[in-house]
Short mmCIF file of C-alpha atoms in Angstrom, two decimals:
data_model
loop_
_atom_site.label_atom_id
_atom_site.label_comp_id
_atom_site.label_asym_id
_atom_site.label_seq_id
_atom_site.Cartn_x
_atom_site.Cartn_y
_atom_site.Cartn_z
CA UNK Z 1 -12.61 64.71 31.91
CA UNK Z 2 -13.12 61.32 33.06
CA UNK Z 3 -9.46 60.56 35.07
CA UNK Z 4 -7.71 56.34 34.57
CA UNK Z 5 -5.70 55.45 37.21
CA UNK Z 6 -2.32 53.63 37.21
CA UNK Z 7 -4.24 50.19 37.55
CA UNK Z 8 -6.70 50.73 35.33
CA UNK Z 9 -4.30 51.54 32.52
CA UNK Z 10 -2.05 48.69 33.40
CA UNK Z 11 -4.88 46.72 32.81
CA UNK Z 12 -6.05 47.86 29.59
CA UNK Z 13 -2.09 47.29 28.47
CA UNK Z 14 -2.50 44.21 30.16
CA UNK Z 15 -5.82 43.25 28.03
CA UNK Z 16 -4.25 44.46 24.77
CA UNK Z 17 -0.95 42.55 25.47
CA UNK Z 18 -2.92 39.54 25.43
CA UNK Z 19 -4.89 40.26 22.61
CA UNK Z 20 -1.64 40.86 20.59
CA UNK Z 21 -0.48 37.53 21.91
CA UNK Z 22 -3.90 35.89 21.18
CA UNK Z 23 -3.76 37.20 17.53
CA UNK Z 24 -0.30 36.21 16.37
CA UNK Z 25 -1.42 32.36 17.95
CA UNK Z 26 -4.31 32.48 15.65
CA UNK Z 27 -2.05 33.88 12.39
CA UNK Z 28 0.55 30.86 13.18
CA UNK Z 29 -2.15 28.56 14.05
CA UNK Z 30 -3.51 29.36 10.25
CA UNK Z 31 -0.26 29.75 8.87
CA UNK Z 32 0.57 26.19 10.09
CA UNK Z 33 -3.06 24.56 9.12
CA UNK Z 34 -2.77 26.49 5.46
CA UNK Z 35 0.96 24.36 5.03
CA UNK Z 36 -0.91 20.70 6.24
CA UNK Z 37 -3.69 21.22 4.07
CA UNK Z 38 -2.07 22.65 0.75
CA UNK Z 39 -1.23 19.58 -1.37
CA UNK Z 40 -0.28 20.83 -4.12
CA UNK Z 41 2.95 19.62 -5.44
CA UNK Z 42 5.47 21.48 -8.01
CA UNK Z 43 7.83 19.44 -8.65
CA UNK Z 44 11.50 20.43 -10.52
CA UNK Z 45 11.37 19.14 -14.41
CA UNK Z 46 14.76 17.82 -14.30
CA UNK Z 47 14.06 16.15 -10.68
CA UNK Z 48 14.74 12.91 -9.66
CA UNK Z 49 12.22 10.52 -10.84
CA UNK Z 50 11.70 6.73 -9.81
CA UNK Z 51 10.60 4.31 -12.81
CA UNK Z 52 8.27 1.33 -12.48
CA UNK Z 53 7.44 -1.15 -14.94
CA UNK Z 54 5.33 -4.35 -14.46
CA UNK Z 55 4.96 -6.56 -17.21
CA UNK Z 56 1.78 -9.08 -16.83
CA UNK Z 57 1.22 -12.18 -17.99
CA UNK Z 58 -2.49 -13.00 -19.58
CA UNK Z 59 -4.81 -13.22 -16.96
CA UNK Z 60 -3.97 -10.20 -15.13
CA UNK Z 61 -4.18 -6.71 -14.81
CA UNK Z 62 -2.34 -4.26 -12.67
CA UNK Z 63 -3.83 -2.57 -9.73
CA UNK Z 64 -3.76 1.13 -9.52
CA UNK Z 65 -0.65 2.37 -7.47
CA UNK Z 66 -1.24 3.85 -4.39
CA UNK Z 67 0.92 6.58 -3.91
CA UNK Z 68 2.00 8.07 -0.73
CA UNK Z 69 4.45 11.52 -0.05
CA UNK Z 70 5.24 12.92 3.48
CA UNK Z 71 6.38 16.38 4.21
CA UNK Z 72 8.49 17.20 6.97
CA UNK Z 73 7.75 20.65 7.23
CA UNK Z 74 4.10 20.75 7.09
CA UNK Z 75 3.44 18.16 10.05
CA UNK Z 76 0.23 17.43 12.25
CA UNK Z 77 0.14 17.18 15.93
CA UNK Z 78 -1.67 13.32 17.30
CA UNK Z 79 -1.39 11.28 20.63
CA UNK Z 80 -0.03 7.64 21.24
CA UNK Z 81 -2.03 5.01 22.50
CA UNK Z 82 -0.89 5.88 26.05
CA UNK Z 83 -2.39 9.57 25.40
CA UNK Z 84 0.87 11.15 24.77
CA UNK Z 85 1.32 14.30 22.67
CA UNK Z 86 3.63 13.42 19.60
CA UNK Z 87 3.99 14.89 15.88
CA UNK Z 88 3.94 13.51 12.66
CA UNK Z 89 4.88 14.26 9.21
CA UNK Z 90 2.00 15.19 7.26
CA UNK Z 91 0.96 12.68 4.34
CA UNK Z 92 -0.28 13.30 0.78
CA UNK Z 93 -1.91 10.42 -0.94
CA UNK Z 94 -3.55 9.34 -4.26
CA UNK Z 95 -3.95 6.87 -6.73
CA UNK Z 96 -2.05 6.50 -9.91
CA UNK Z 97 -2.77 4.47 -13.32
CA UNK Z 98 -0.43 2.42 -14.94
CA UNK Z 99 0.27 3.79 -18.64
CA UNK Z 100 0.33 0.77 -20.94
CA UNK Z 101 3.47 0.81 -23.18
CA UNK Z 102 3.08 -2.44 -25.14
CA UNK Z 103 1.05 -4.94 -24.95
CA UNK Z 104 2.00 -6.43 -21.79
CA UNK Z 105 4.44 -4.02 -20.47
CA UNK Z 106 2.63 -0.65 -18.39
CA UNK Z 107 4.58 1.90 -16.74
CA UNK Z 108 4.79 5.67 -14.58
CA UNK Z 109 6.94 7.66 -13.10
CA UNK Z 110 7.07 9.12 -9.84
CA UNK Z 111 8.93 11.86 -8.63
CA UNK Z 112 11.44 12.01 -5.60
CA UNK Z 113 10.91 15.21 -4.23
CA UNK Z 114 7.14 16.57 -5.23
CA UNK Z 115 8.00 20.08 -4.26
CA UNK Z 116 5.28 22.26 -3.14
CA UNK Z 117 4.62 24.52 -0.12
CA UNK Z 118 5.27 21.18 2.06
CA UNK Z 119 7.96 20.01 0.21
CA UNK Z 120 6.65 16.57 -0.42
CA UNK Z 121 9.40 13.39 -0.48
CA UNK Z 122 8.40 10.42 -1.99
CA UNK Z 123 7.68 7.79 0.95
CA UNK Z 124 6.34 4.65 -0.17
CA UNK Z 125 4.33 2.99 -3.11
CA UNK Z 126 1.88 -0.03 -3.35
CA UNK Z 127 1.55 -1.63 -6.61
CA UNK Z 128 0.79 -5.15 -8.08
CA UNK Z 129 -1.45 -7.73 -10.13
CA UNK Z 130 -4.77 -9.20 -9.70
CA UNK Z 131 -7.02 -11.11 -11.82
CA UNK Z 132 -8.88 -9.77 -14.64
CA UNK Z 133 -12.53 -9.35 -14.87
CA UNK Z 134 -14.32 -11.40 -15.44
CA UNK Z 135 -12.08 -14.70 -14.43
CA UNK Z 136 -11.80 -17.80 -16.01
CA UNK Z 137 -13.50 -19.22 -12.73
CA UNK Z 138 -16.77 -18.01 -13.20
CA UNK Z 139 -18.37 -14.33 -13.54
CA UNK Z 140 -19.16 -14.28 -10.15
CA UNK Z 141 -15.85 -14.92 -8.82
CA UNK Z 142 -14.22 -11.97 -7.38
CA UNK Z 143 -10.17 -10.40 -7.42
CA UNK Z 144 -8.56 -11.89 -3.91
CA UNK Z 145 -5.70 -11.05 -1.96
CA UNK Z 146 -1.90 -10.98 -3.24
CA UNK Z 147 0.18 -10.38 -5.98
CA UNK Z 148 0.92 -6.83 -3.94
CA UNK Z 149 4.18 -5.09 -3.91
CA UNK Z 150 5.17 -2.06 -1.79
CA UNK Z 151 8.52 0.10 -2.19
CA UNK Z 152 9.51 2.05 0.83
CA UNK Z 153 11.51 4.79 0.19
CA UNK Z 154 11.65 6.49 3.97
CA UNK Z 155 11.75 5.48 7.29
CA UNK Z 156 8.11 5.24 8.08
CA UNK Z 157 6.05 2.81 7.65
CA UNK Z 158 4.13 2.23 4.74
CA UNK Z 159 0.04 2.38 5.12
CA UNK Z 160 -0.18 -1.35 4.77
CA UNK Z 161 2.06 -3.85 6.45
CA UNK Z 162 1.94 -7.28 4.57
CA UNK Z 163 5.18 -8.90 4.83
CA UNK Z 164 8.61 -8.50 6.30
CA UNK Z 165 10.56 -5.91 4.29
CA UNK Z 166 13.10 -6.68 2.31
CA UNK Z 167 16.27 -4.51 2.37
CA UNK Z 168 17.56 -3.37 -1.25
CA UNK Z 169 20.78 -1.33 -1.69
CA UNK Z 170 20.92 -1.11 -5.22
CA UNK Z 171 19.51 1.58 -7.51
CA UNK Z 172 17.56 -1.09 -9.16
CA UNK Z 173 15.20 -3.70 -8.41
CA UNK Z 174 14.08 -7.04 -10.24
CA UNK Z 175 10.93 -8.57 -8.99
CA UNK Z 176 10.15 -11.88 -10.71
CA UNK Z 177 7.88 -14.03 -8.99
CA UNK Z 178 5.62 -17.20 -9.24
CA UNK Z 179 2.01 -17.43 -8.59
CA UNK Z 180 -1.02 -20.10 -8.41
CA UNK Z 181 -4.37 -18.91 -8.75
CA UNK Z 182 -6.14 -20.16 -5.24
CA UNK Z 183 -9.85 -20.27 -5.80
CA UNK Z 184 -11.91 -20.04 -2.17
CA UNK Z 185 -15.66 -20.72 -1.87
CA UNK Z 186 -17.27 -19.45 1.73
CA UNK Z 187 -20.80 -19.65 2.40
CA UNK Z 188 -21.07 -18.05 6.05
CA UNK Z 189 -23.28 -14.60 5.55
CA UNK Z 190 -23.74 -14.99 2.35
CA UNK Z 191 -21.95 -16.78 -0.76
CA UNK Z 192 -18.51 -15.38 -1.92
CA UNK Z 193 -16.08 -16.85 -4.80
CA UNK Z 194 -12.36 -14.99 -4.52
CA UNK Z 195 -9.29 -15.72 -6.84
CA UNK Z 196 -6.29 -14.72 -5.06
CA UNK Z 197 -2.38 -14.71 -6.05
CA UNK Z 198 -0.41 -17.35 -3.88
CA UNK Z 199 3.14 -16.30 -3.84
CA UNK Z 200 6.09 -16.36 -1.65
CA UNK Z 201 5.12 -14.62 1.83
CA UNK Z 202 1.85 -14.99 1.32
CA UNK Z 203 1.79 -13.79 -1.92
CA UNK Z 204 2.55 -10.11 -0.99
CA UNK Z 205 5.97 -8.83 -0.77
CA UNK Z 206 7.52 -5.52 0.97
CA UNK Z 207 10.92 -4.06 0.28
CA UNK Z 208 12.93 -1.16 2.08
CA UNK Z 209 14.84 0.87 -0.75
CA UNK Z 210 15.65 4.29 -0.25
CA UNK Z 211 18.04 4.40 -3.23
CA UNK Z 212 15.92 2.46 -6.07
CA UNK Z 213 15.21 4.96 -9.11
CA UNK Z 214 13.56 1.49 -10.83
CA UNK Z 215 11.62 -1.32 -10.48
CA UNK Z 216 10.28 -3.64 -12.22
CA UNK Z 217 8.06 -6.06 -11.62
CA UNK Z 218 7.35 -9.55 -13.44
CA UNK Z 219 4.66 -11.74 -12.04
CA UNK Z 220 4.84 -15.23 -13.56
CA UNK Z 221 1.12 -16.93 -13.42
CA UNK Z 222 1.02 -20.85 -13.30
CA UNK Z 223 -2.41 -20.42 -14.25
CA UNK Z 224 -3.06 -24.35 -15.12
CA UNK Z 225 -1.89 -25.27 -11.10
CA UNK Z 226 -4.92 -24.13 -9.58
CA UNK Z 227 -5.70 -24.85 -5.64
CA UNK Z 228 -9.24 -24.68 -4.36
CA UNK Z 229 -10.15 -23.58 -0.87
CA UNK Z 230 -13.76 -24.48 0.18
CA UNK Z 231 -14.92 -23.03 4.12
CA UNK Z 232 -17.74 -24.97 6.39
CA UNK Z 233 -21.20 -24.20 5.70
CA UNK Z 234 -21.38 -23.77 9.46
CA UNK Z 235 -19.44 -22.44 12.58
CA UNK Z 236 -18.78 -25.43 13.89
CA UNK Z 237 -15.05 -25.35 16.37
CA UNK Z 238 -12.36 -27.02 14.93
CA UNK Z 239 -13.76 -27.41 11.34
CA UNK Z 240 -11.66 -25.36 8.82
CA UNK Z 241 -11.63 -24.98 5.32
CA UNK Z 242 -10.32 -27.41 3.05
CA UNK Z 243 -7.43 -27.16 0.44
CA UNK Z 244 -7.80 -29.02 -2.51
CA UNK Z 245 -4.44 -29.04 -4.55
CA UNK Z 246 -4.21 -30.37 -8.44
CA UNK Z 247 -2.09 -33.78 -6.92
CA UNK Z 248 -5.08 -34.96 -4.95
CA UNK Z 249 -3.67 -33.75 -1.56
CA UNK Z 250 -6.50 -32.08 0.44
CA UNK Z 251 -5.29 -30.24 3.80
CA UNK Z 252 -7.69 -28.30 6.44
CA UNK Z 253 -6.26 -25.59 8.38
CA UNK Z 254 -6.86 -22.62 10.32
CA UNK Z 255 -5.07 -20.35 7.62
CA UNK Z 256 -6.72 -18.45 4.62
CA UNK Z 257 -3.36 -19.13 2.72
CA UNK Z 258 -2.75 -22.11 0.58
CA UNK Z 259 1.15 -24.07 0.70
CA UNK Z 260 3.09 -21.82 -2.05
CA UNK Z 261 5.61 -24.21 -1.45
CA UNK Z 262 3.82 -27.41 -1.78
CA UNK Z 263 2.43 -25.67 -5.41
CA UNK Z 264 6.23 -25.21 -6.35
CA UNK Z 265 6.71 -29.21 -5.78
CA UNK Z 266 3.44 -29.98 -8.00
CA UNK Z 267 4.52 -28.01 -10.84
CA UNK Z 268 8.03 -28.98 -10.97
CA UNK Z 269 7.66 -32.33 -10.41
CA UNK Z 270 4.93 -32.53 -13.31
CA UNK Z 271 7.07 -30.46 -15.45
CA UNK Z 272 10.02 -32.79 -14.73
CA UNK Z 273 8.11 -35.65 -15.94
CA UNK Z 274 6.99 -34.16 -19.38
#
C-alpha cells in the first residue's frame, strides 16, 4: 500500500481547496454575466406607465423613440479614461414606433419599472420630428438635424447630449415649439442637400424630469420662412458657408446653425404687417 505523507495530503487539500474556490468564481462569474445579458423585461400590468403624445404638423413625421432602461442590479464592470476600475449600471435599449391615434396626433406608452431579472427602470427617452420623405425641397434632399427631444428620467446621462437640460418638477410636460425649415447645400466629397429643424437651442431640446408620467409634444412648422445655407466649393481658410434668410439678409459663419432668433423677427414682423 502506497503510504501519503502529512505534506502530500495537505497539498492535495490544498489543490482541492482551490479548486472549490476556483469553481464557485466561475458559478458567480456566470451567475452575474446570465443577469447583464438577460433583457427580458416583465413588467407589472397595473405599473406605472409614462404617456407621450406628439402631434405634427404637415410636413413631418415623427422619429422612432429611442428607448433606454438601466438596471441597478445587473451592472457591468469598465475603466475611466485615467484607467481606473469603476461599475456601471447595465443598459437595455431599443427602438419604439409611434402608434398613430388620429390623423395628426401618434402616441406610446412606456413603462416605469420594466421588471425582469434586472429589474429595468426607465432612464431616458429620445423622441422628435423630422421632415417627411420625400421633401418639398427636392427628392434628393435629405432629413437634417433637430426637432429632437429627450426626457431624462434618472440621474445618468442620456446617450446623446444636445442641449442643456431643462429641469421639470411637474408630472406633466407641454412642449410647444417653433421651427424653420433650414435648407444646406455642401459640395466638399461629394454633393449633399439636408433639411433640418431650426428651433430654440439649436433646434434640439433636453429636459431632466424624474416625475413626468406625460408629455406631449407640439412642433409648430413655419414652413413658408425658409433659410438656405450654401458651404464653399473649396477648403479655402476663413470662407464659411453662407445663410440666406427670406428678408434678404445673407450672413457667413463658422456655425452649421442658422439665427432661430433672427427667423422669429422675420416672421413676426411680416405677420405684423398683414
Amino acid at each position: 500500500m502506497k503510504r501519503v505523507t502529512v505534506a502530500q495530503s495537505m497539498c492535495r487539500k490544498g489543490r482541492m481547496t482551490n479548486l472549490k474556490l476556483l469553481v464557485g468564481v466561475m458559478i458567480l462569474m456566470l451567475s452575474m454575466s446570465g443577469c447583464a445579458t438577460d433583457r427580458t423585461m416583465s413588467p407589472a400590468p397595473e405599473g406605472e406607465k409614462v404617456s407621450f403624445s406628439i402631434k405634427l404638423p404637415e410636413g413631418l413625421e415623427a422619429k422612432p423613440m429611442r428607448v433606454m432602461y438601466r438596471s441597478a442590479i445587473c451592472r457591468h464592470v469598465t475603466h475611466d479614461a485615467h484607467g481606473r476600475r469603476e461599475t456601471l449600471d447595465r443598459y437595455n435599449g431599443f427602438d419604439l414606433t409611434l402608434r398613430r391615434i388620429k390623423n395628426d396626433l401618434y402616441e406610446a406608452e412606456l413603462y416605469v419599472d420594466g421588471g425582469g431579472p434586472c429589474r429595468w427602470r426607465l432612464s431616458n427617452v429620445d423622441l422628435g420630428v423630422q421632415y417627411s420623405v420625400p421633401t418639398p425641397f427636392g427628392v434628393d434632399a435629405t432629413p437634417g438635424w433637430g426637432g429632437g427631444l429627450i426626457v431624462v428620467f434618472d440621474s445618468n446621462n442620456p446617450q446623446r447630449q444636445i442641449s442643456s437640460p431643462i429641469t421639470v418638477k411637474d408630472a406633466v410636460l407641454n412642449v410647444i415649439e417653433n421651427y424653420y425649415p433650414l435648407v444646406s447645400e455642401r459640395f466638399i466629397n461629394g454633393y449633399a442637400k439636408q433639411v433640418s429643424l431650426v428651433g430654440v437651442d439649436g433646434g434640439d431640446l433636453t429636459y431632466t424630469a424624474p416625475h413626468v408620467r406625460k408629455v406631449y409634444s407640439e412642433p409648430v412648422l413655419h414652413g413658408d420662412y425658409v433659410v438656405r445655407s450654401i458651404a464653399p466649393k473649396k477648403n479655402v481658410k476663413g470662407d464659411f458657408p453662407k445663410f440666406y434668410y427670406p428678408d434678404g439678409t445673407v450672413q457667413s459663419h463658422w456655425r452649421s446653425e442658422a439665427d432661430f432668433k433672427k427667423m422669429q423677427e422675420i416672421r413676426l414682423k411680416a405677420e405684423a404687417s398683414k
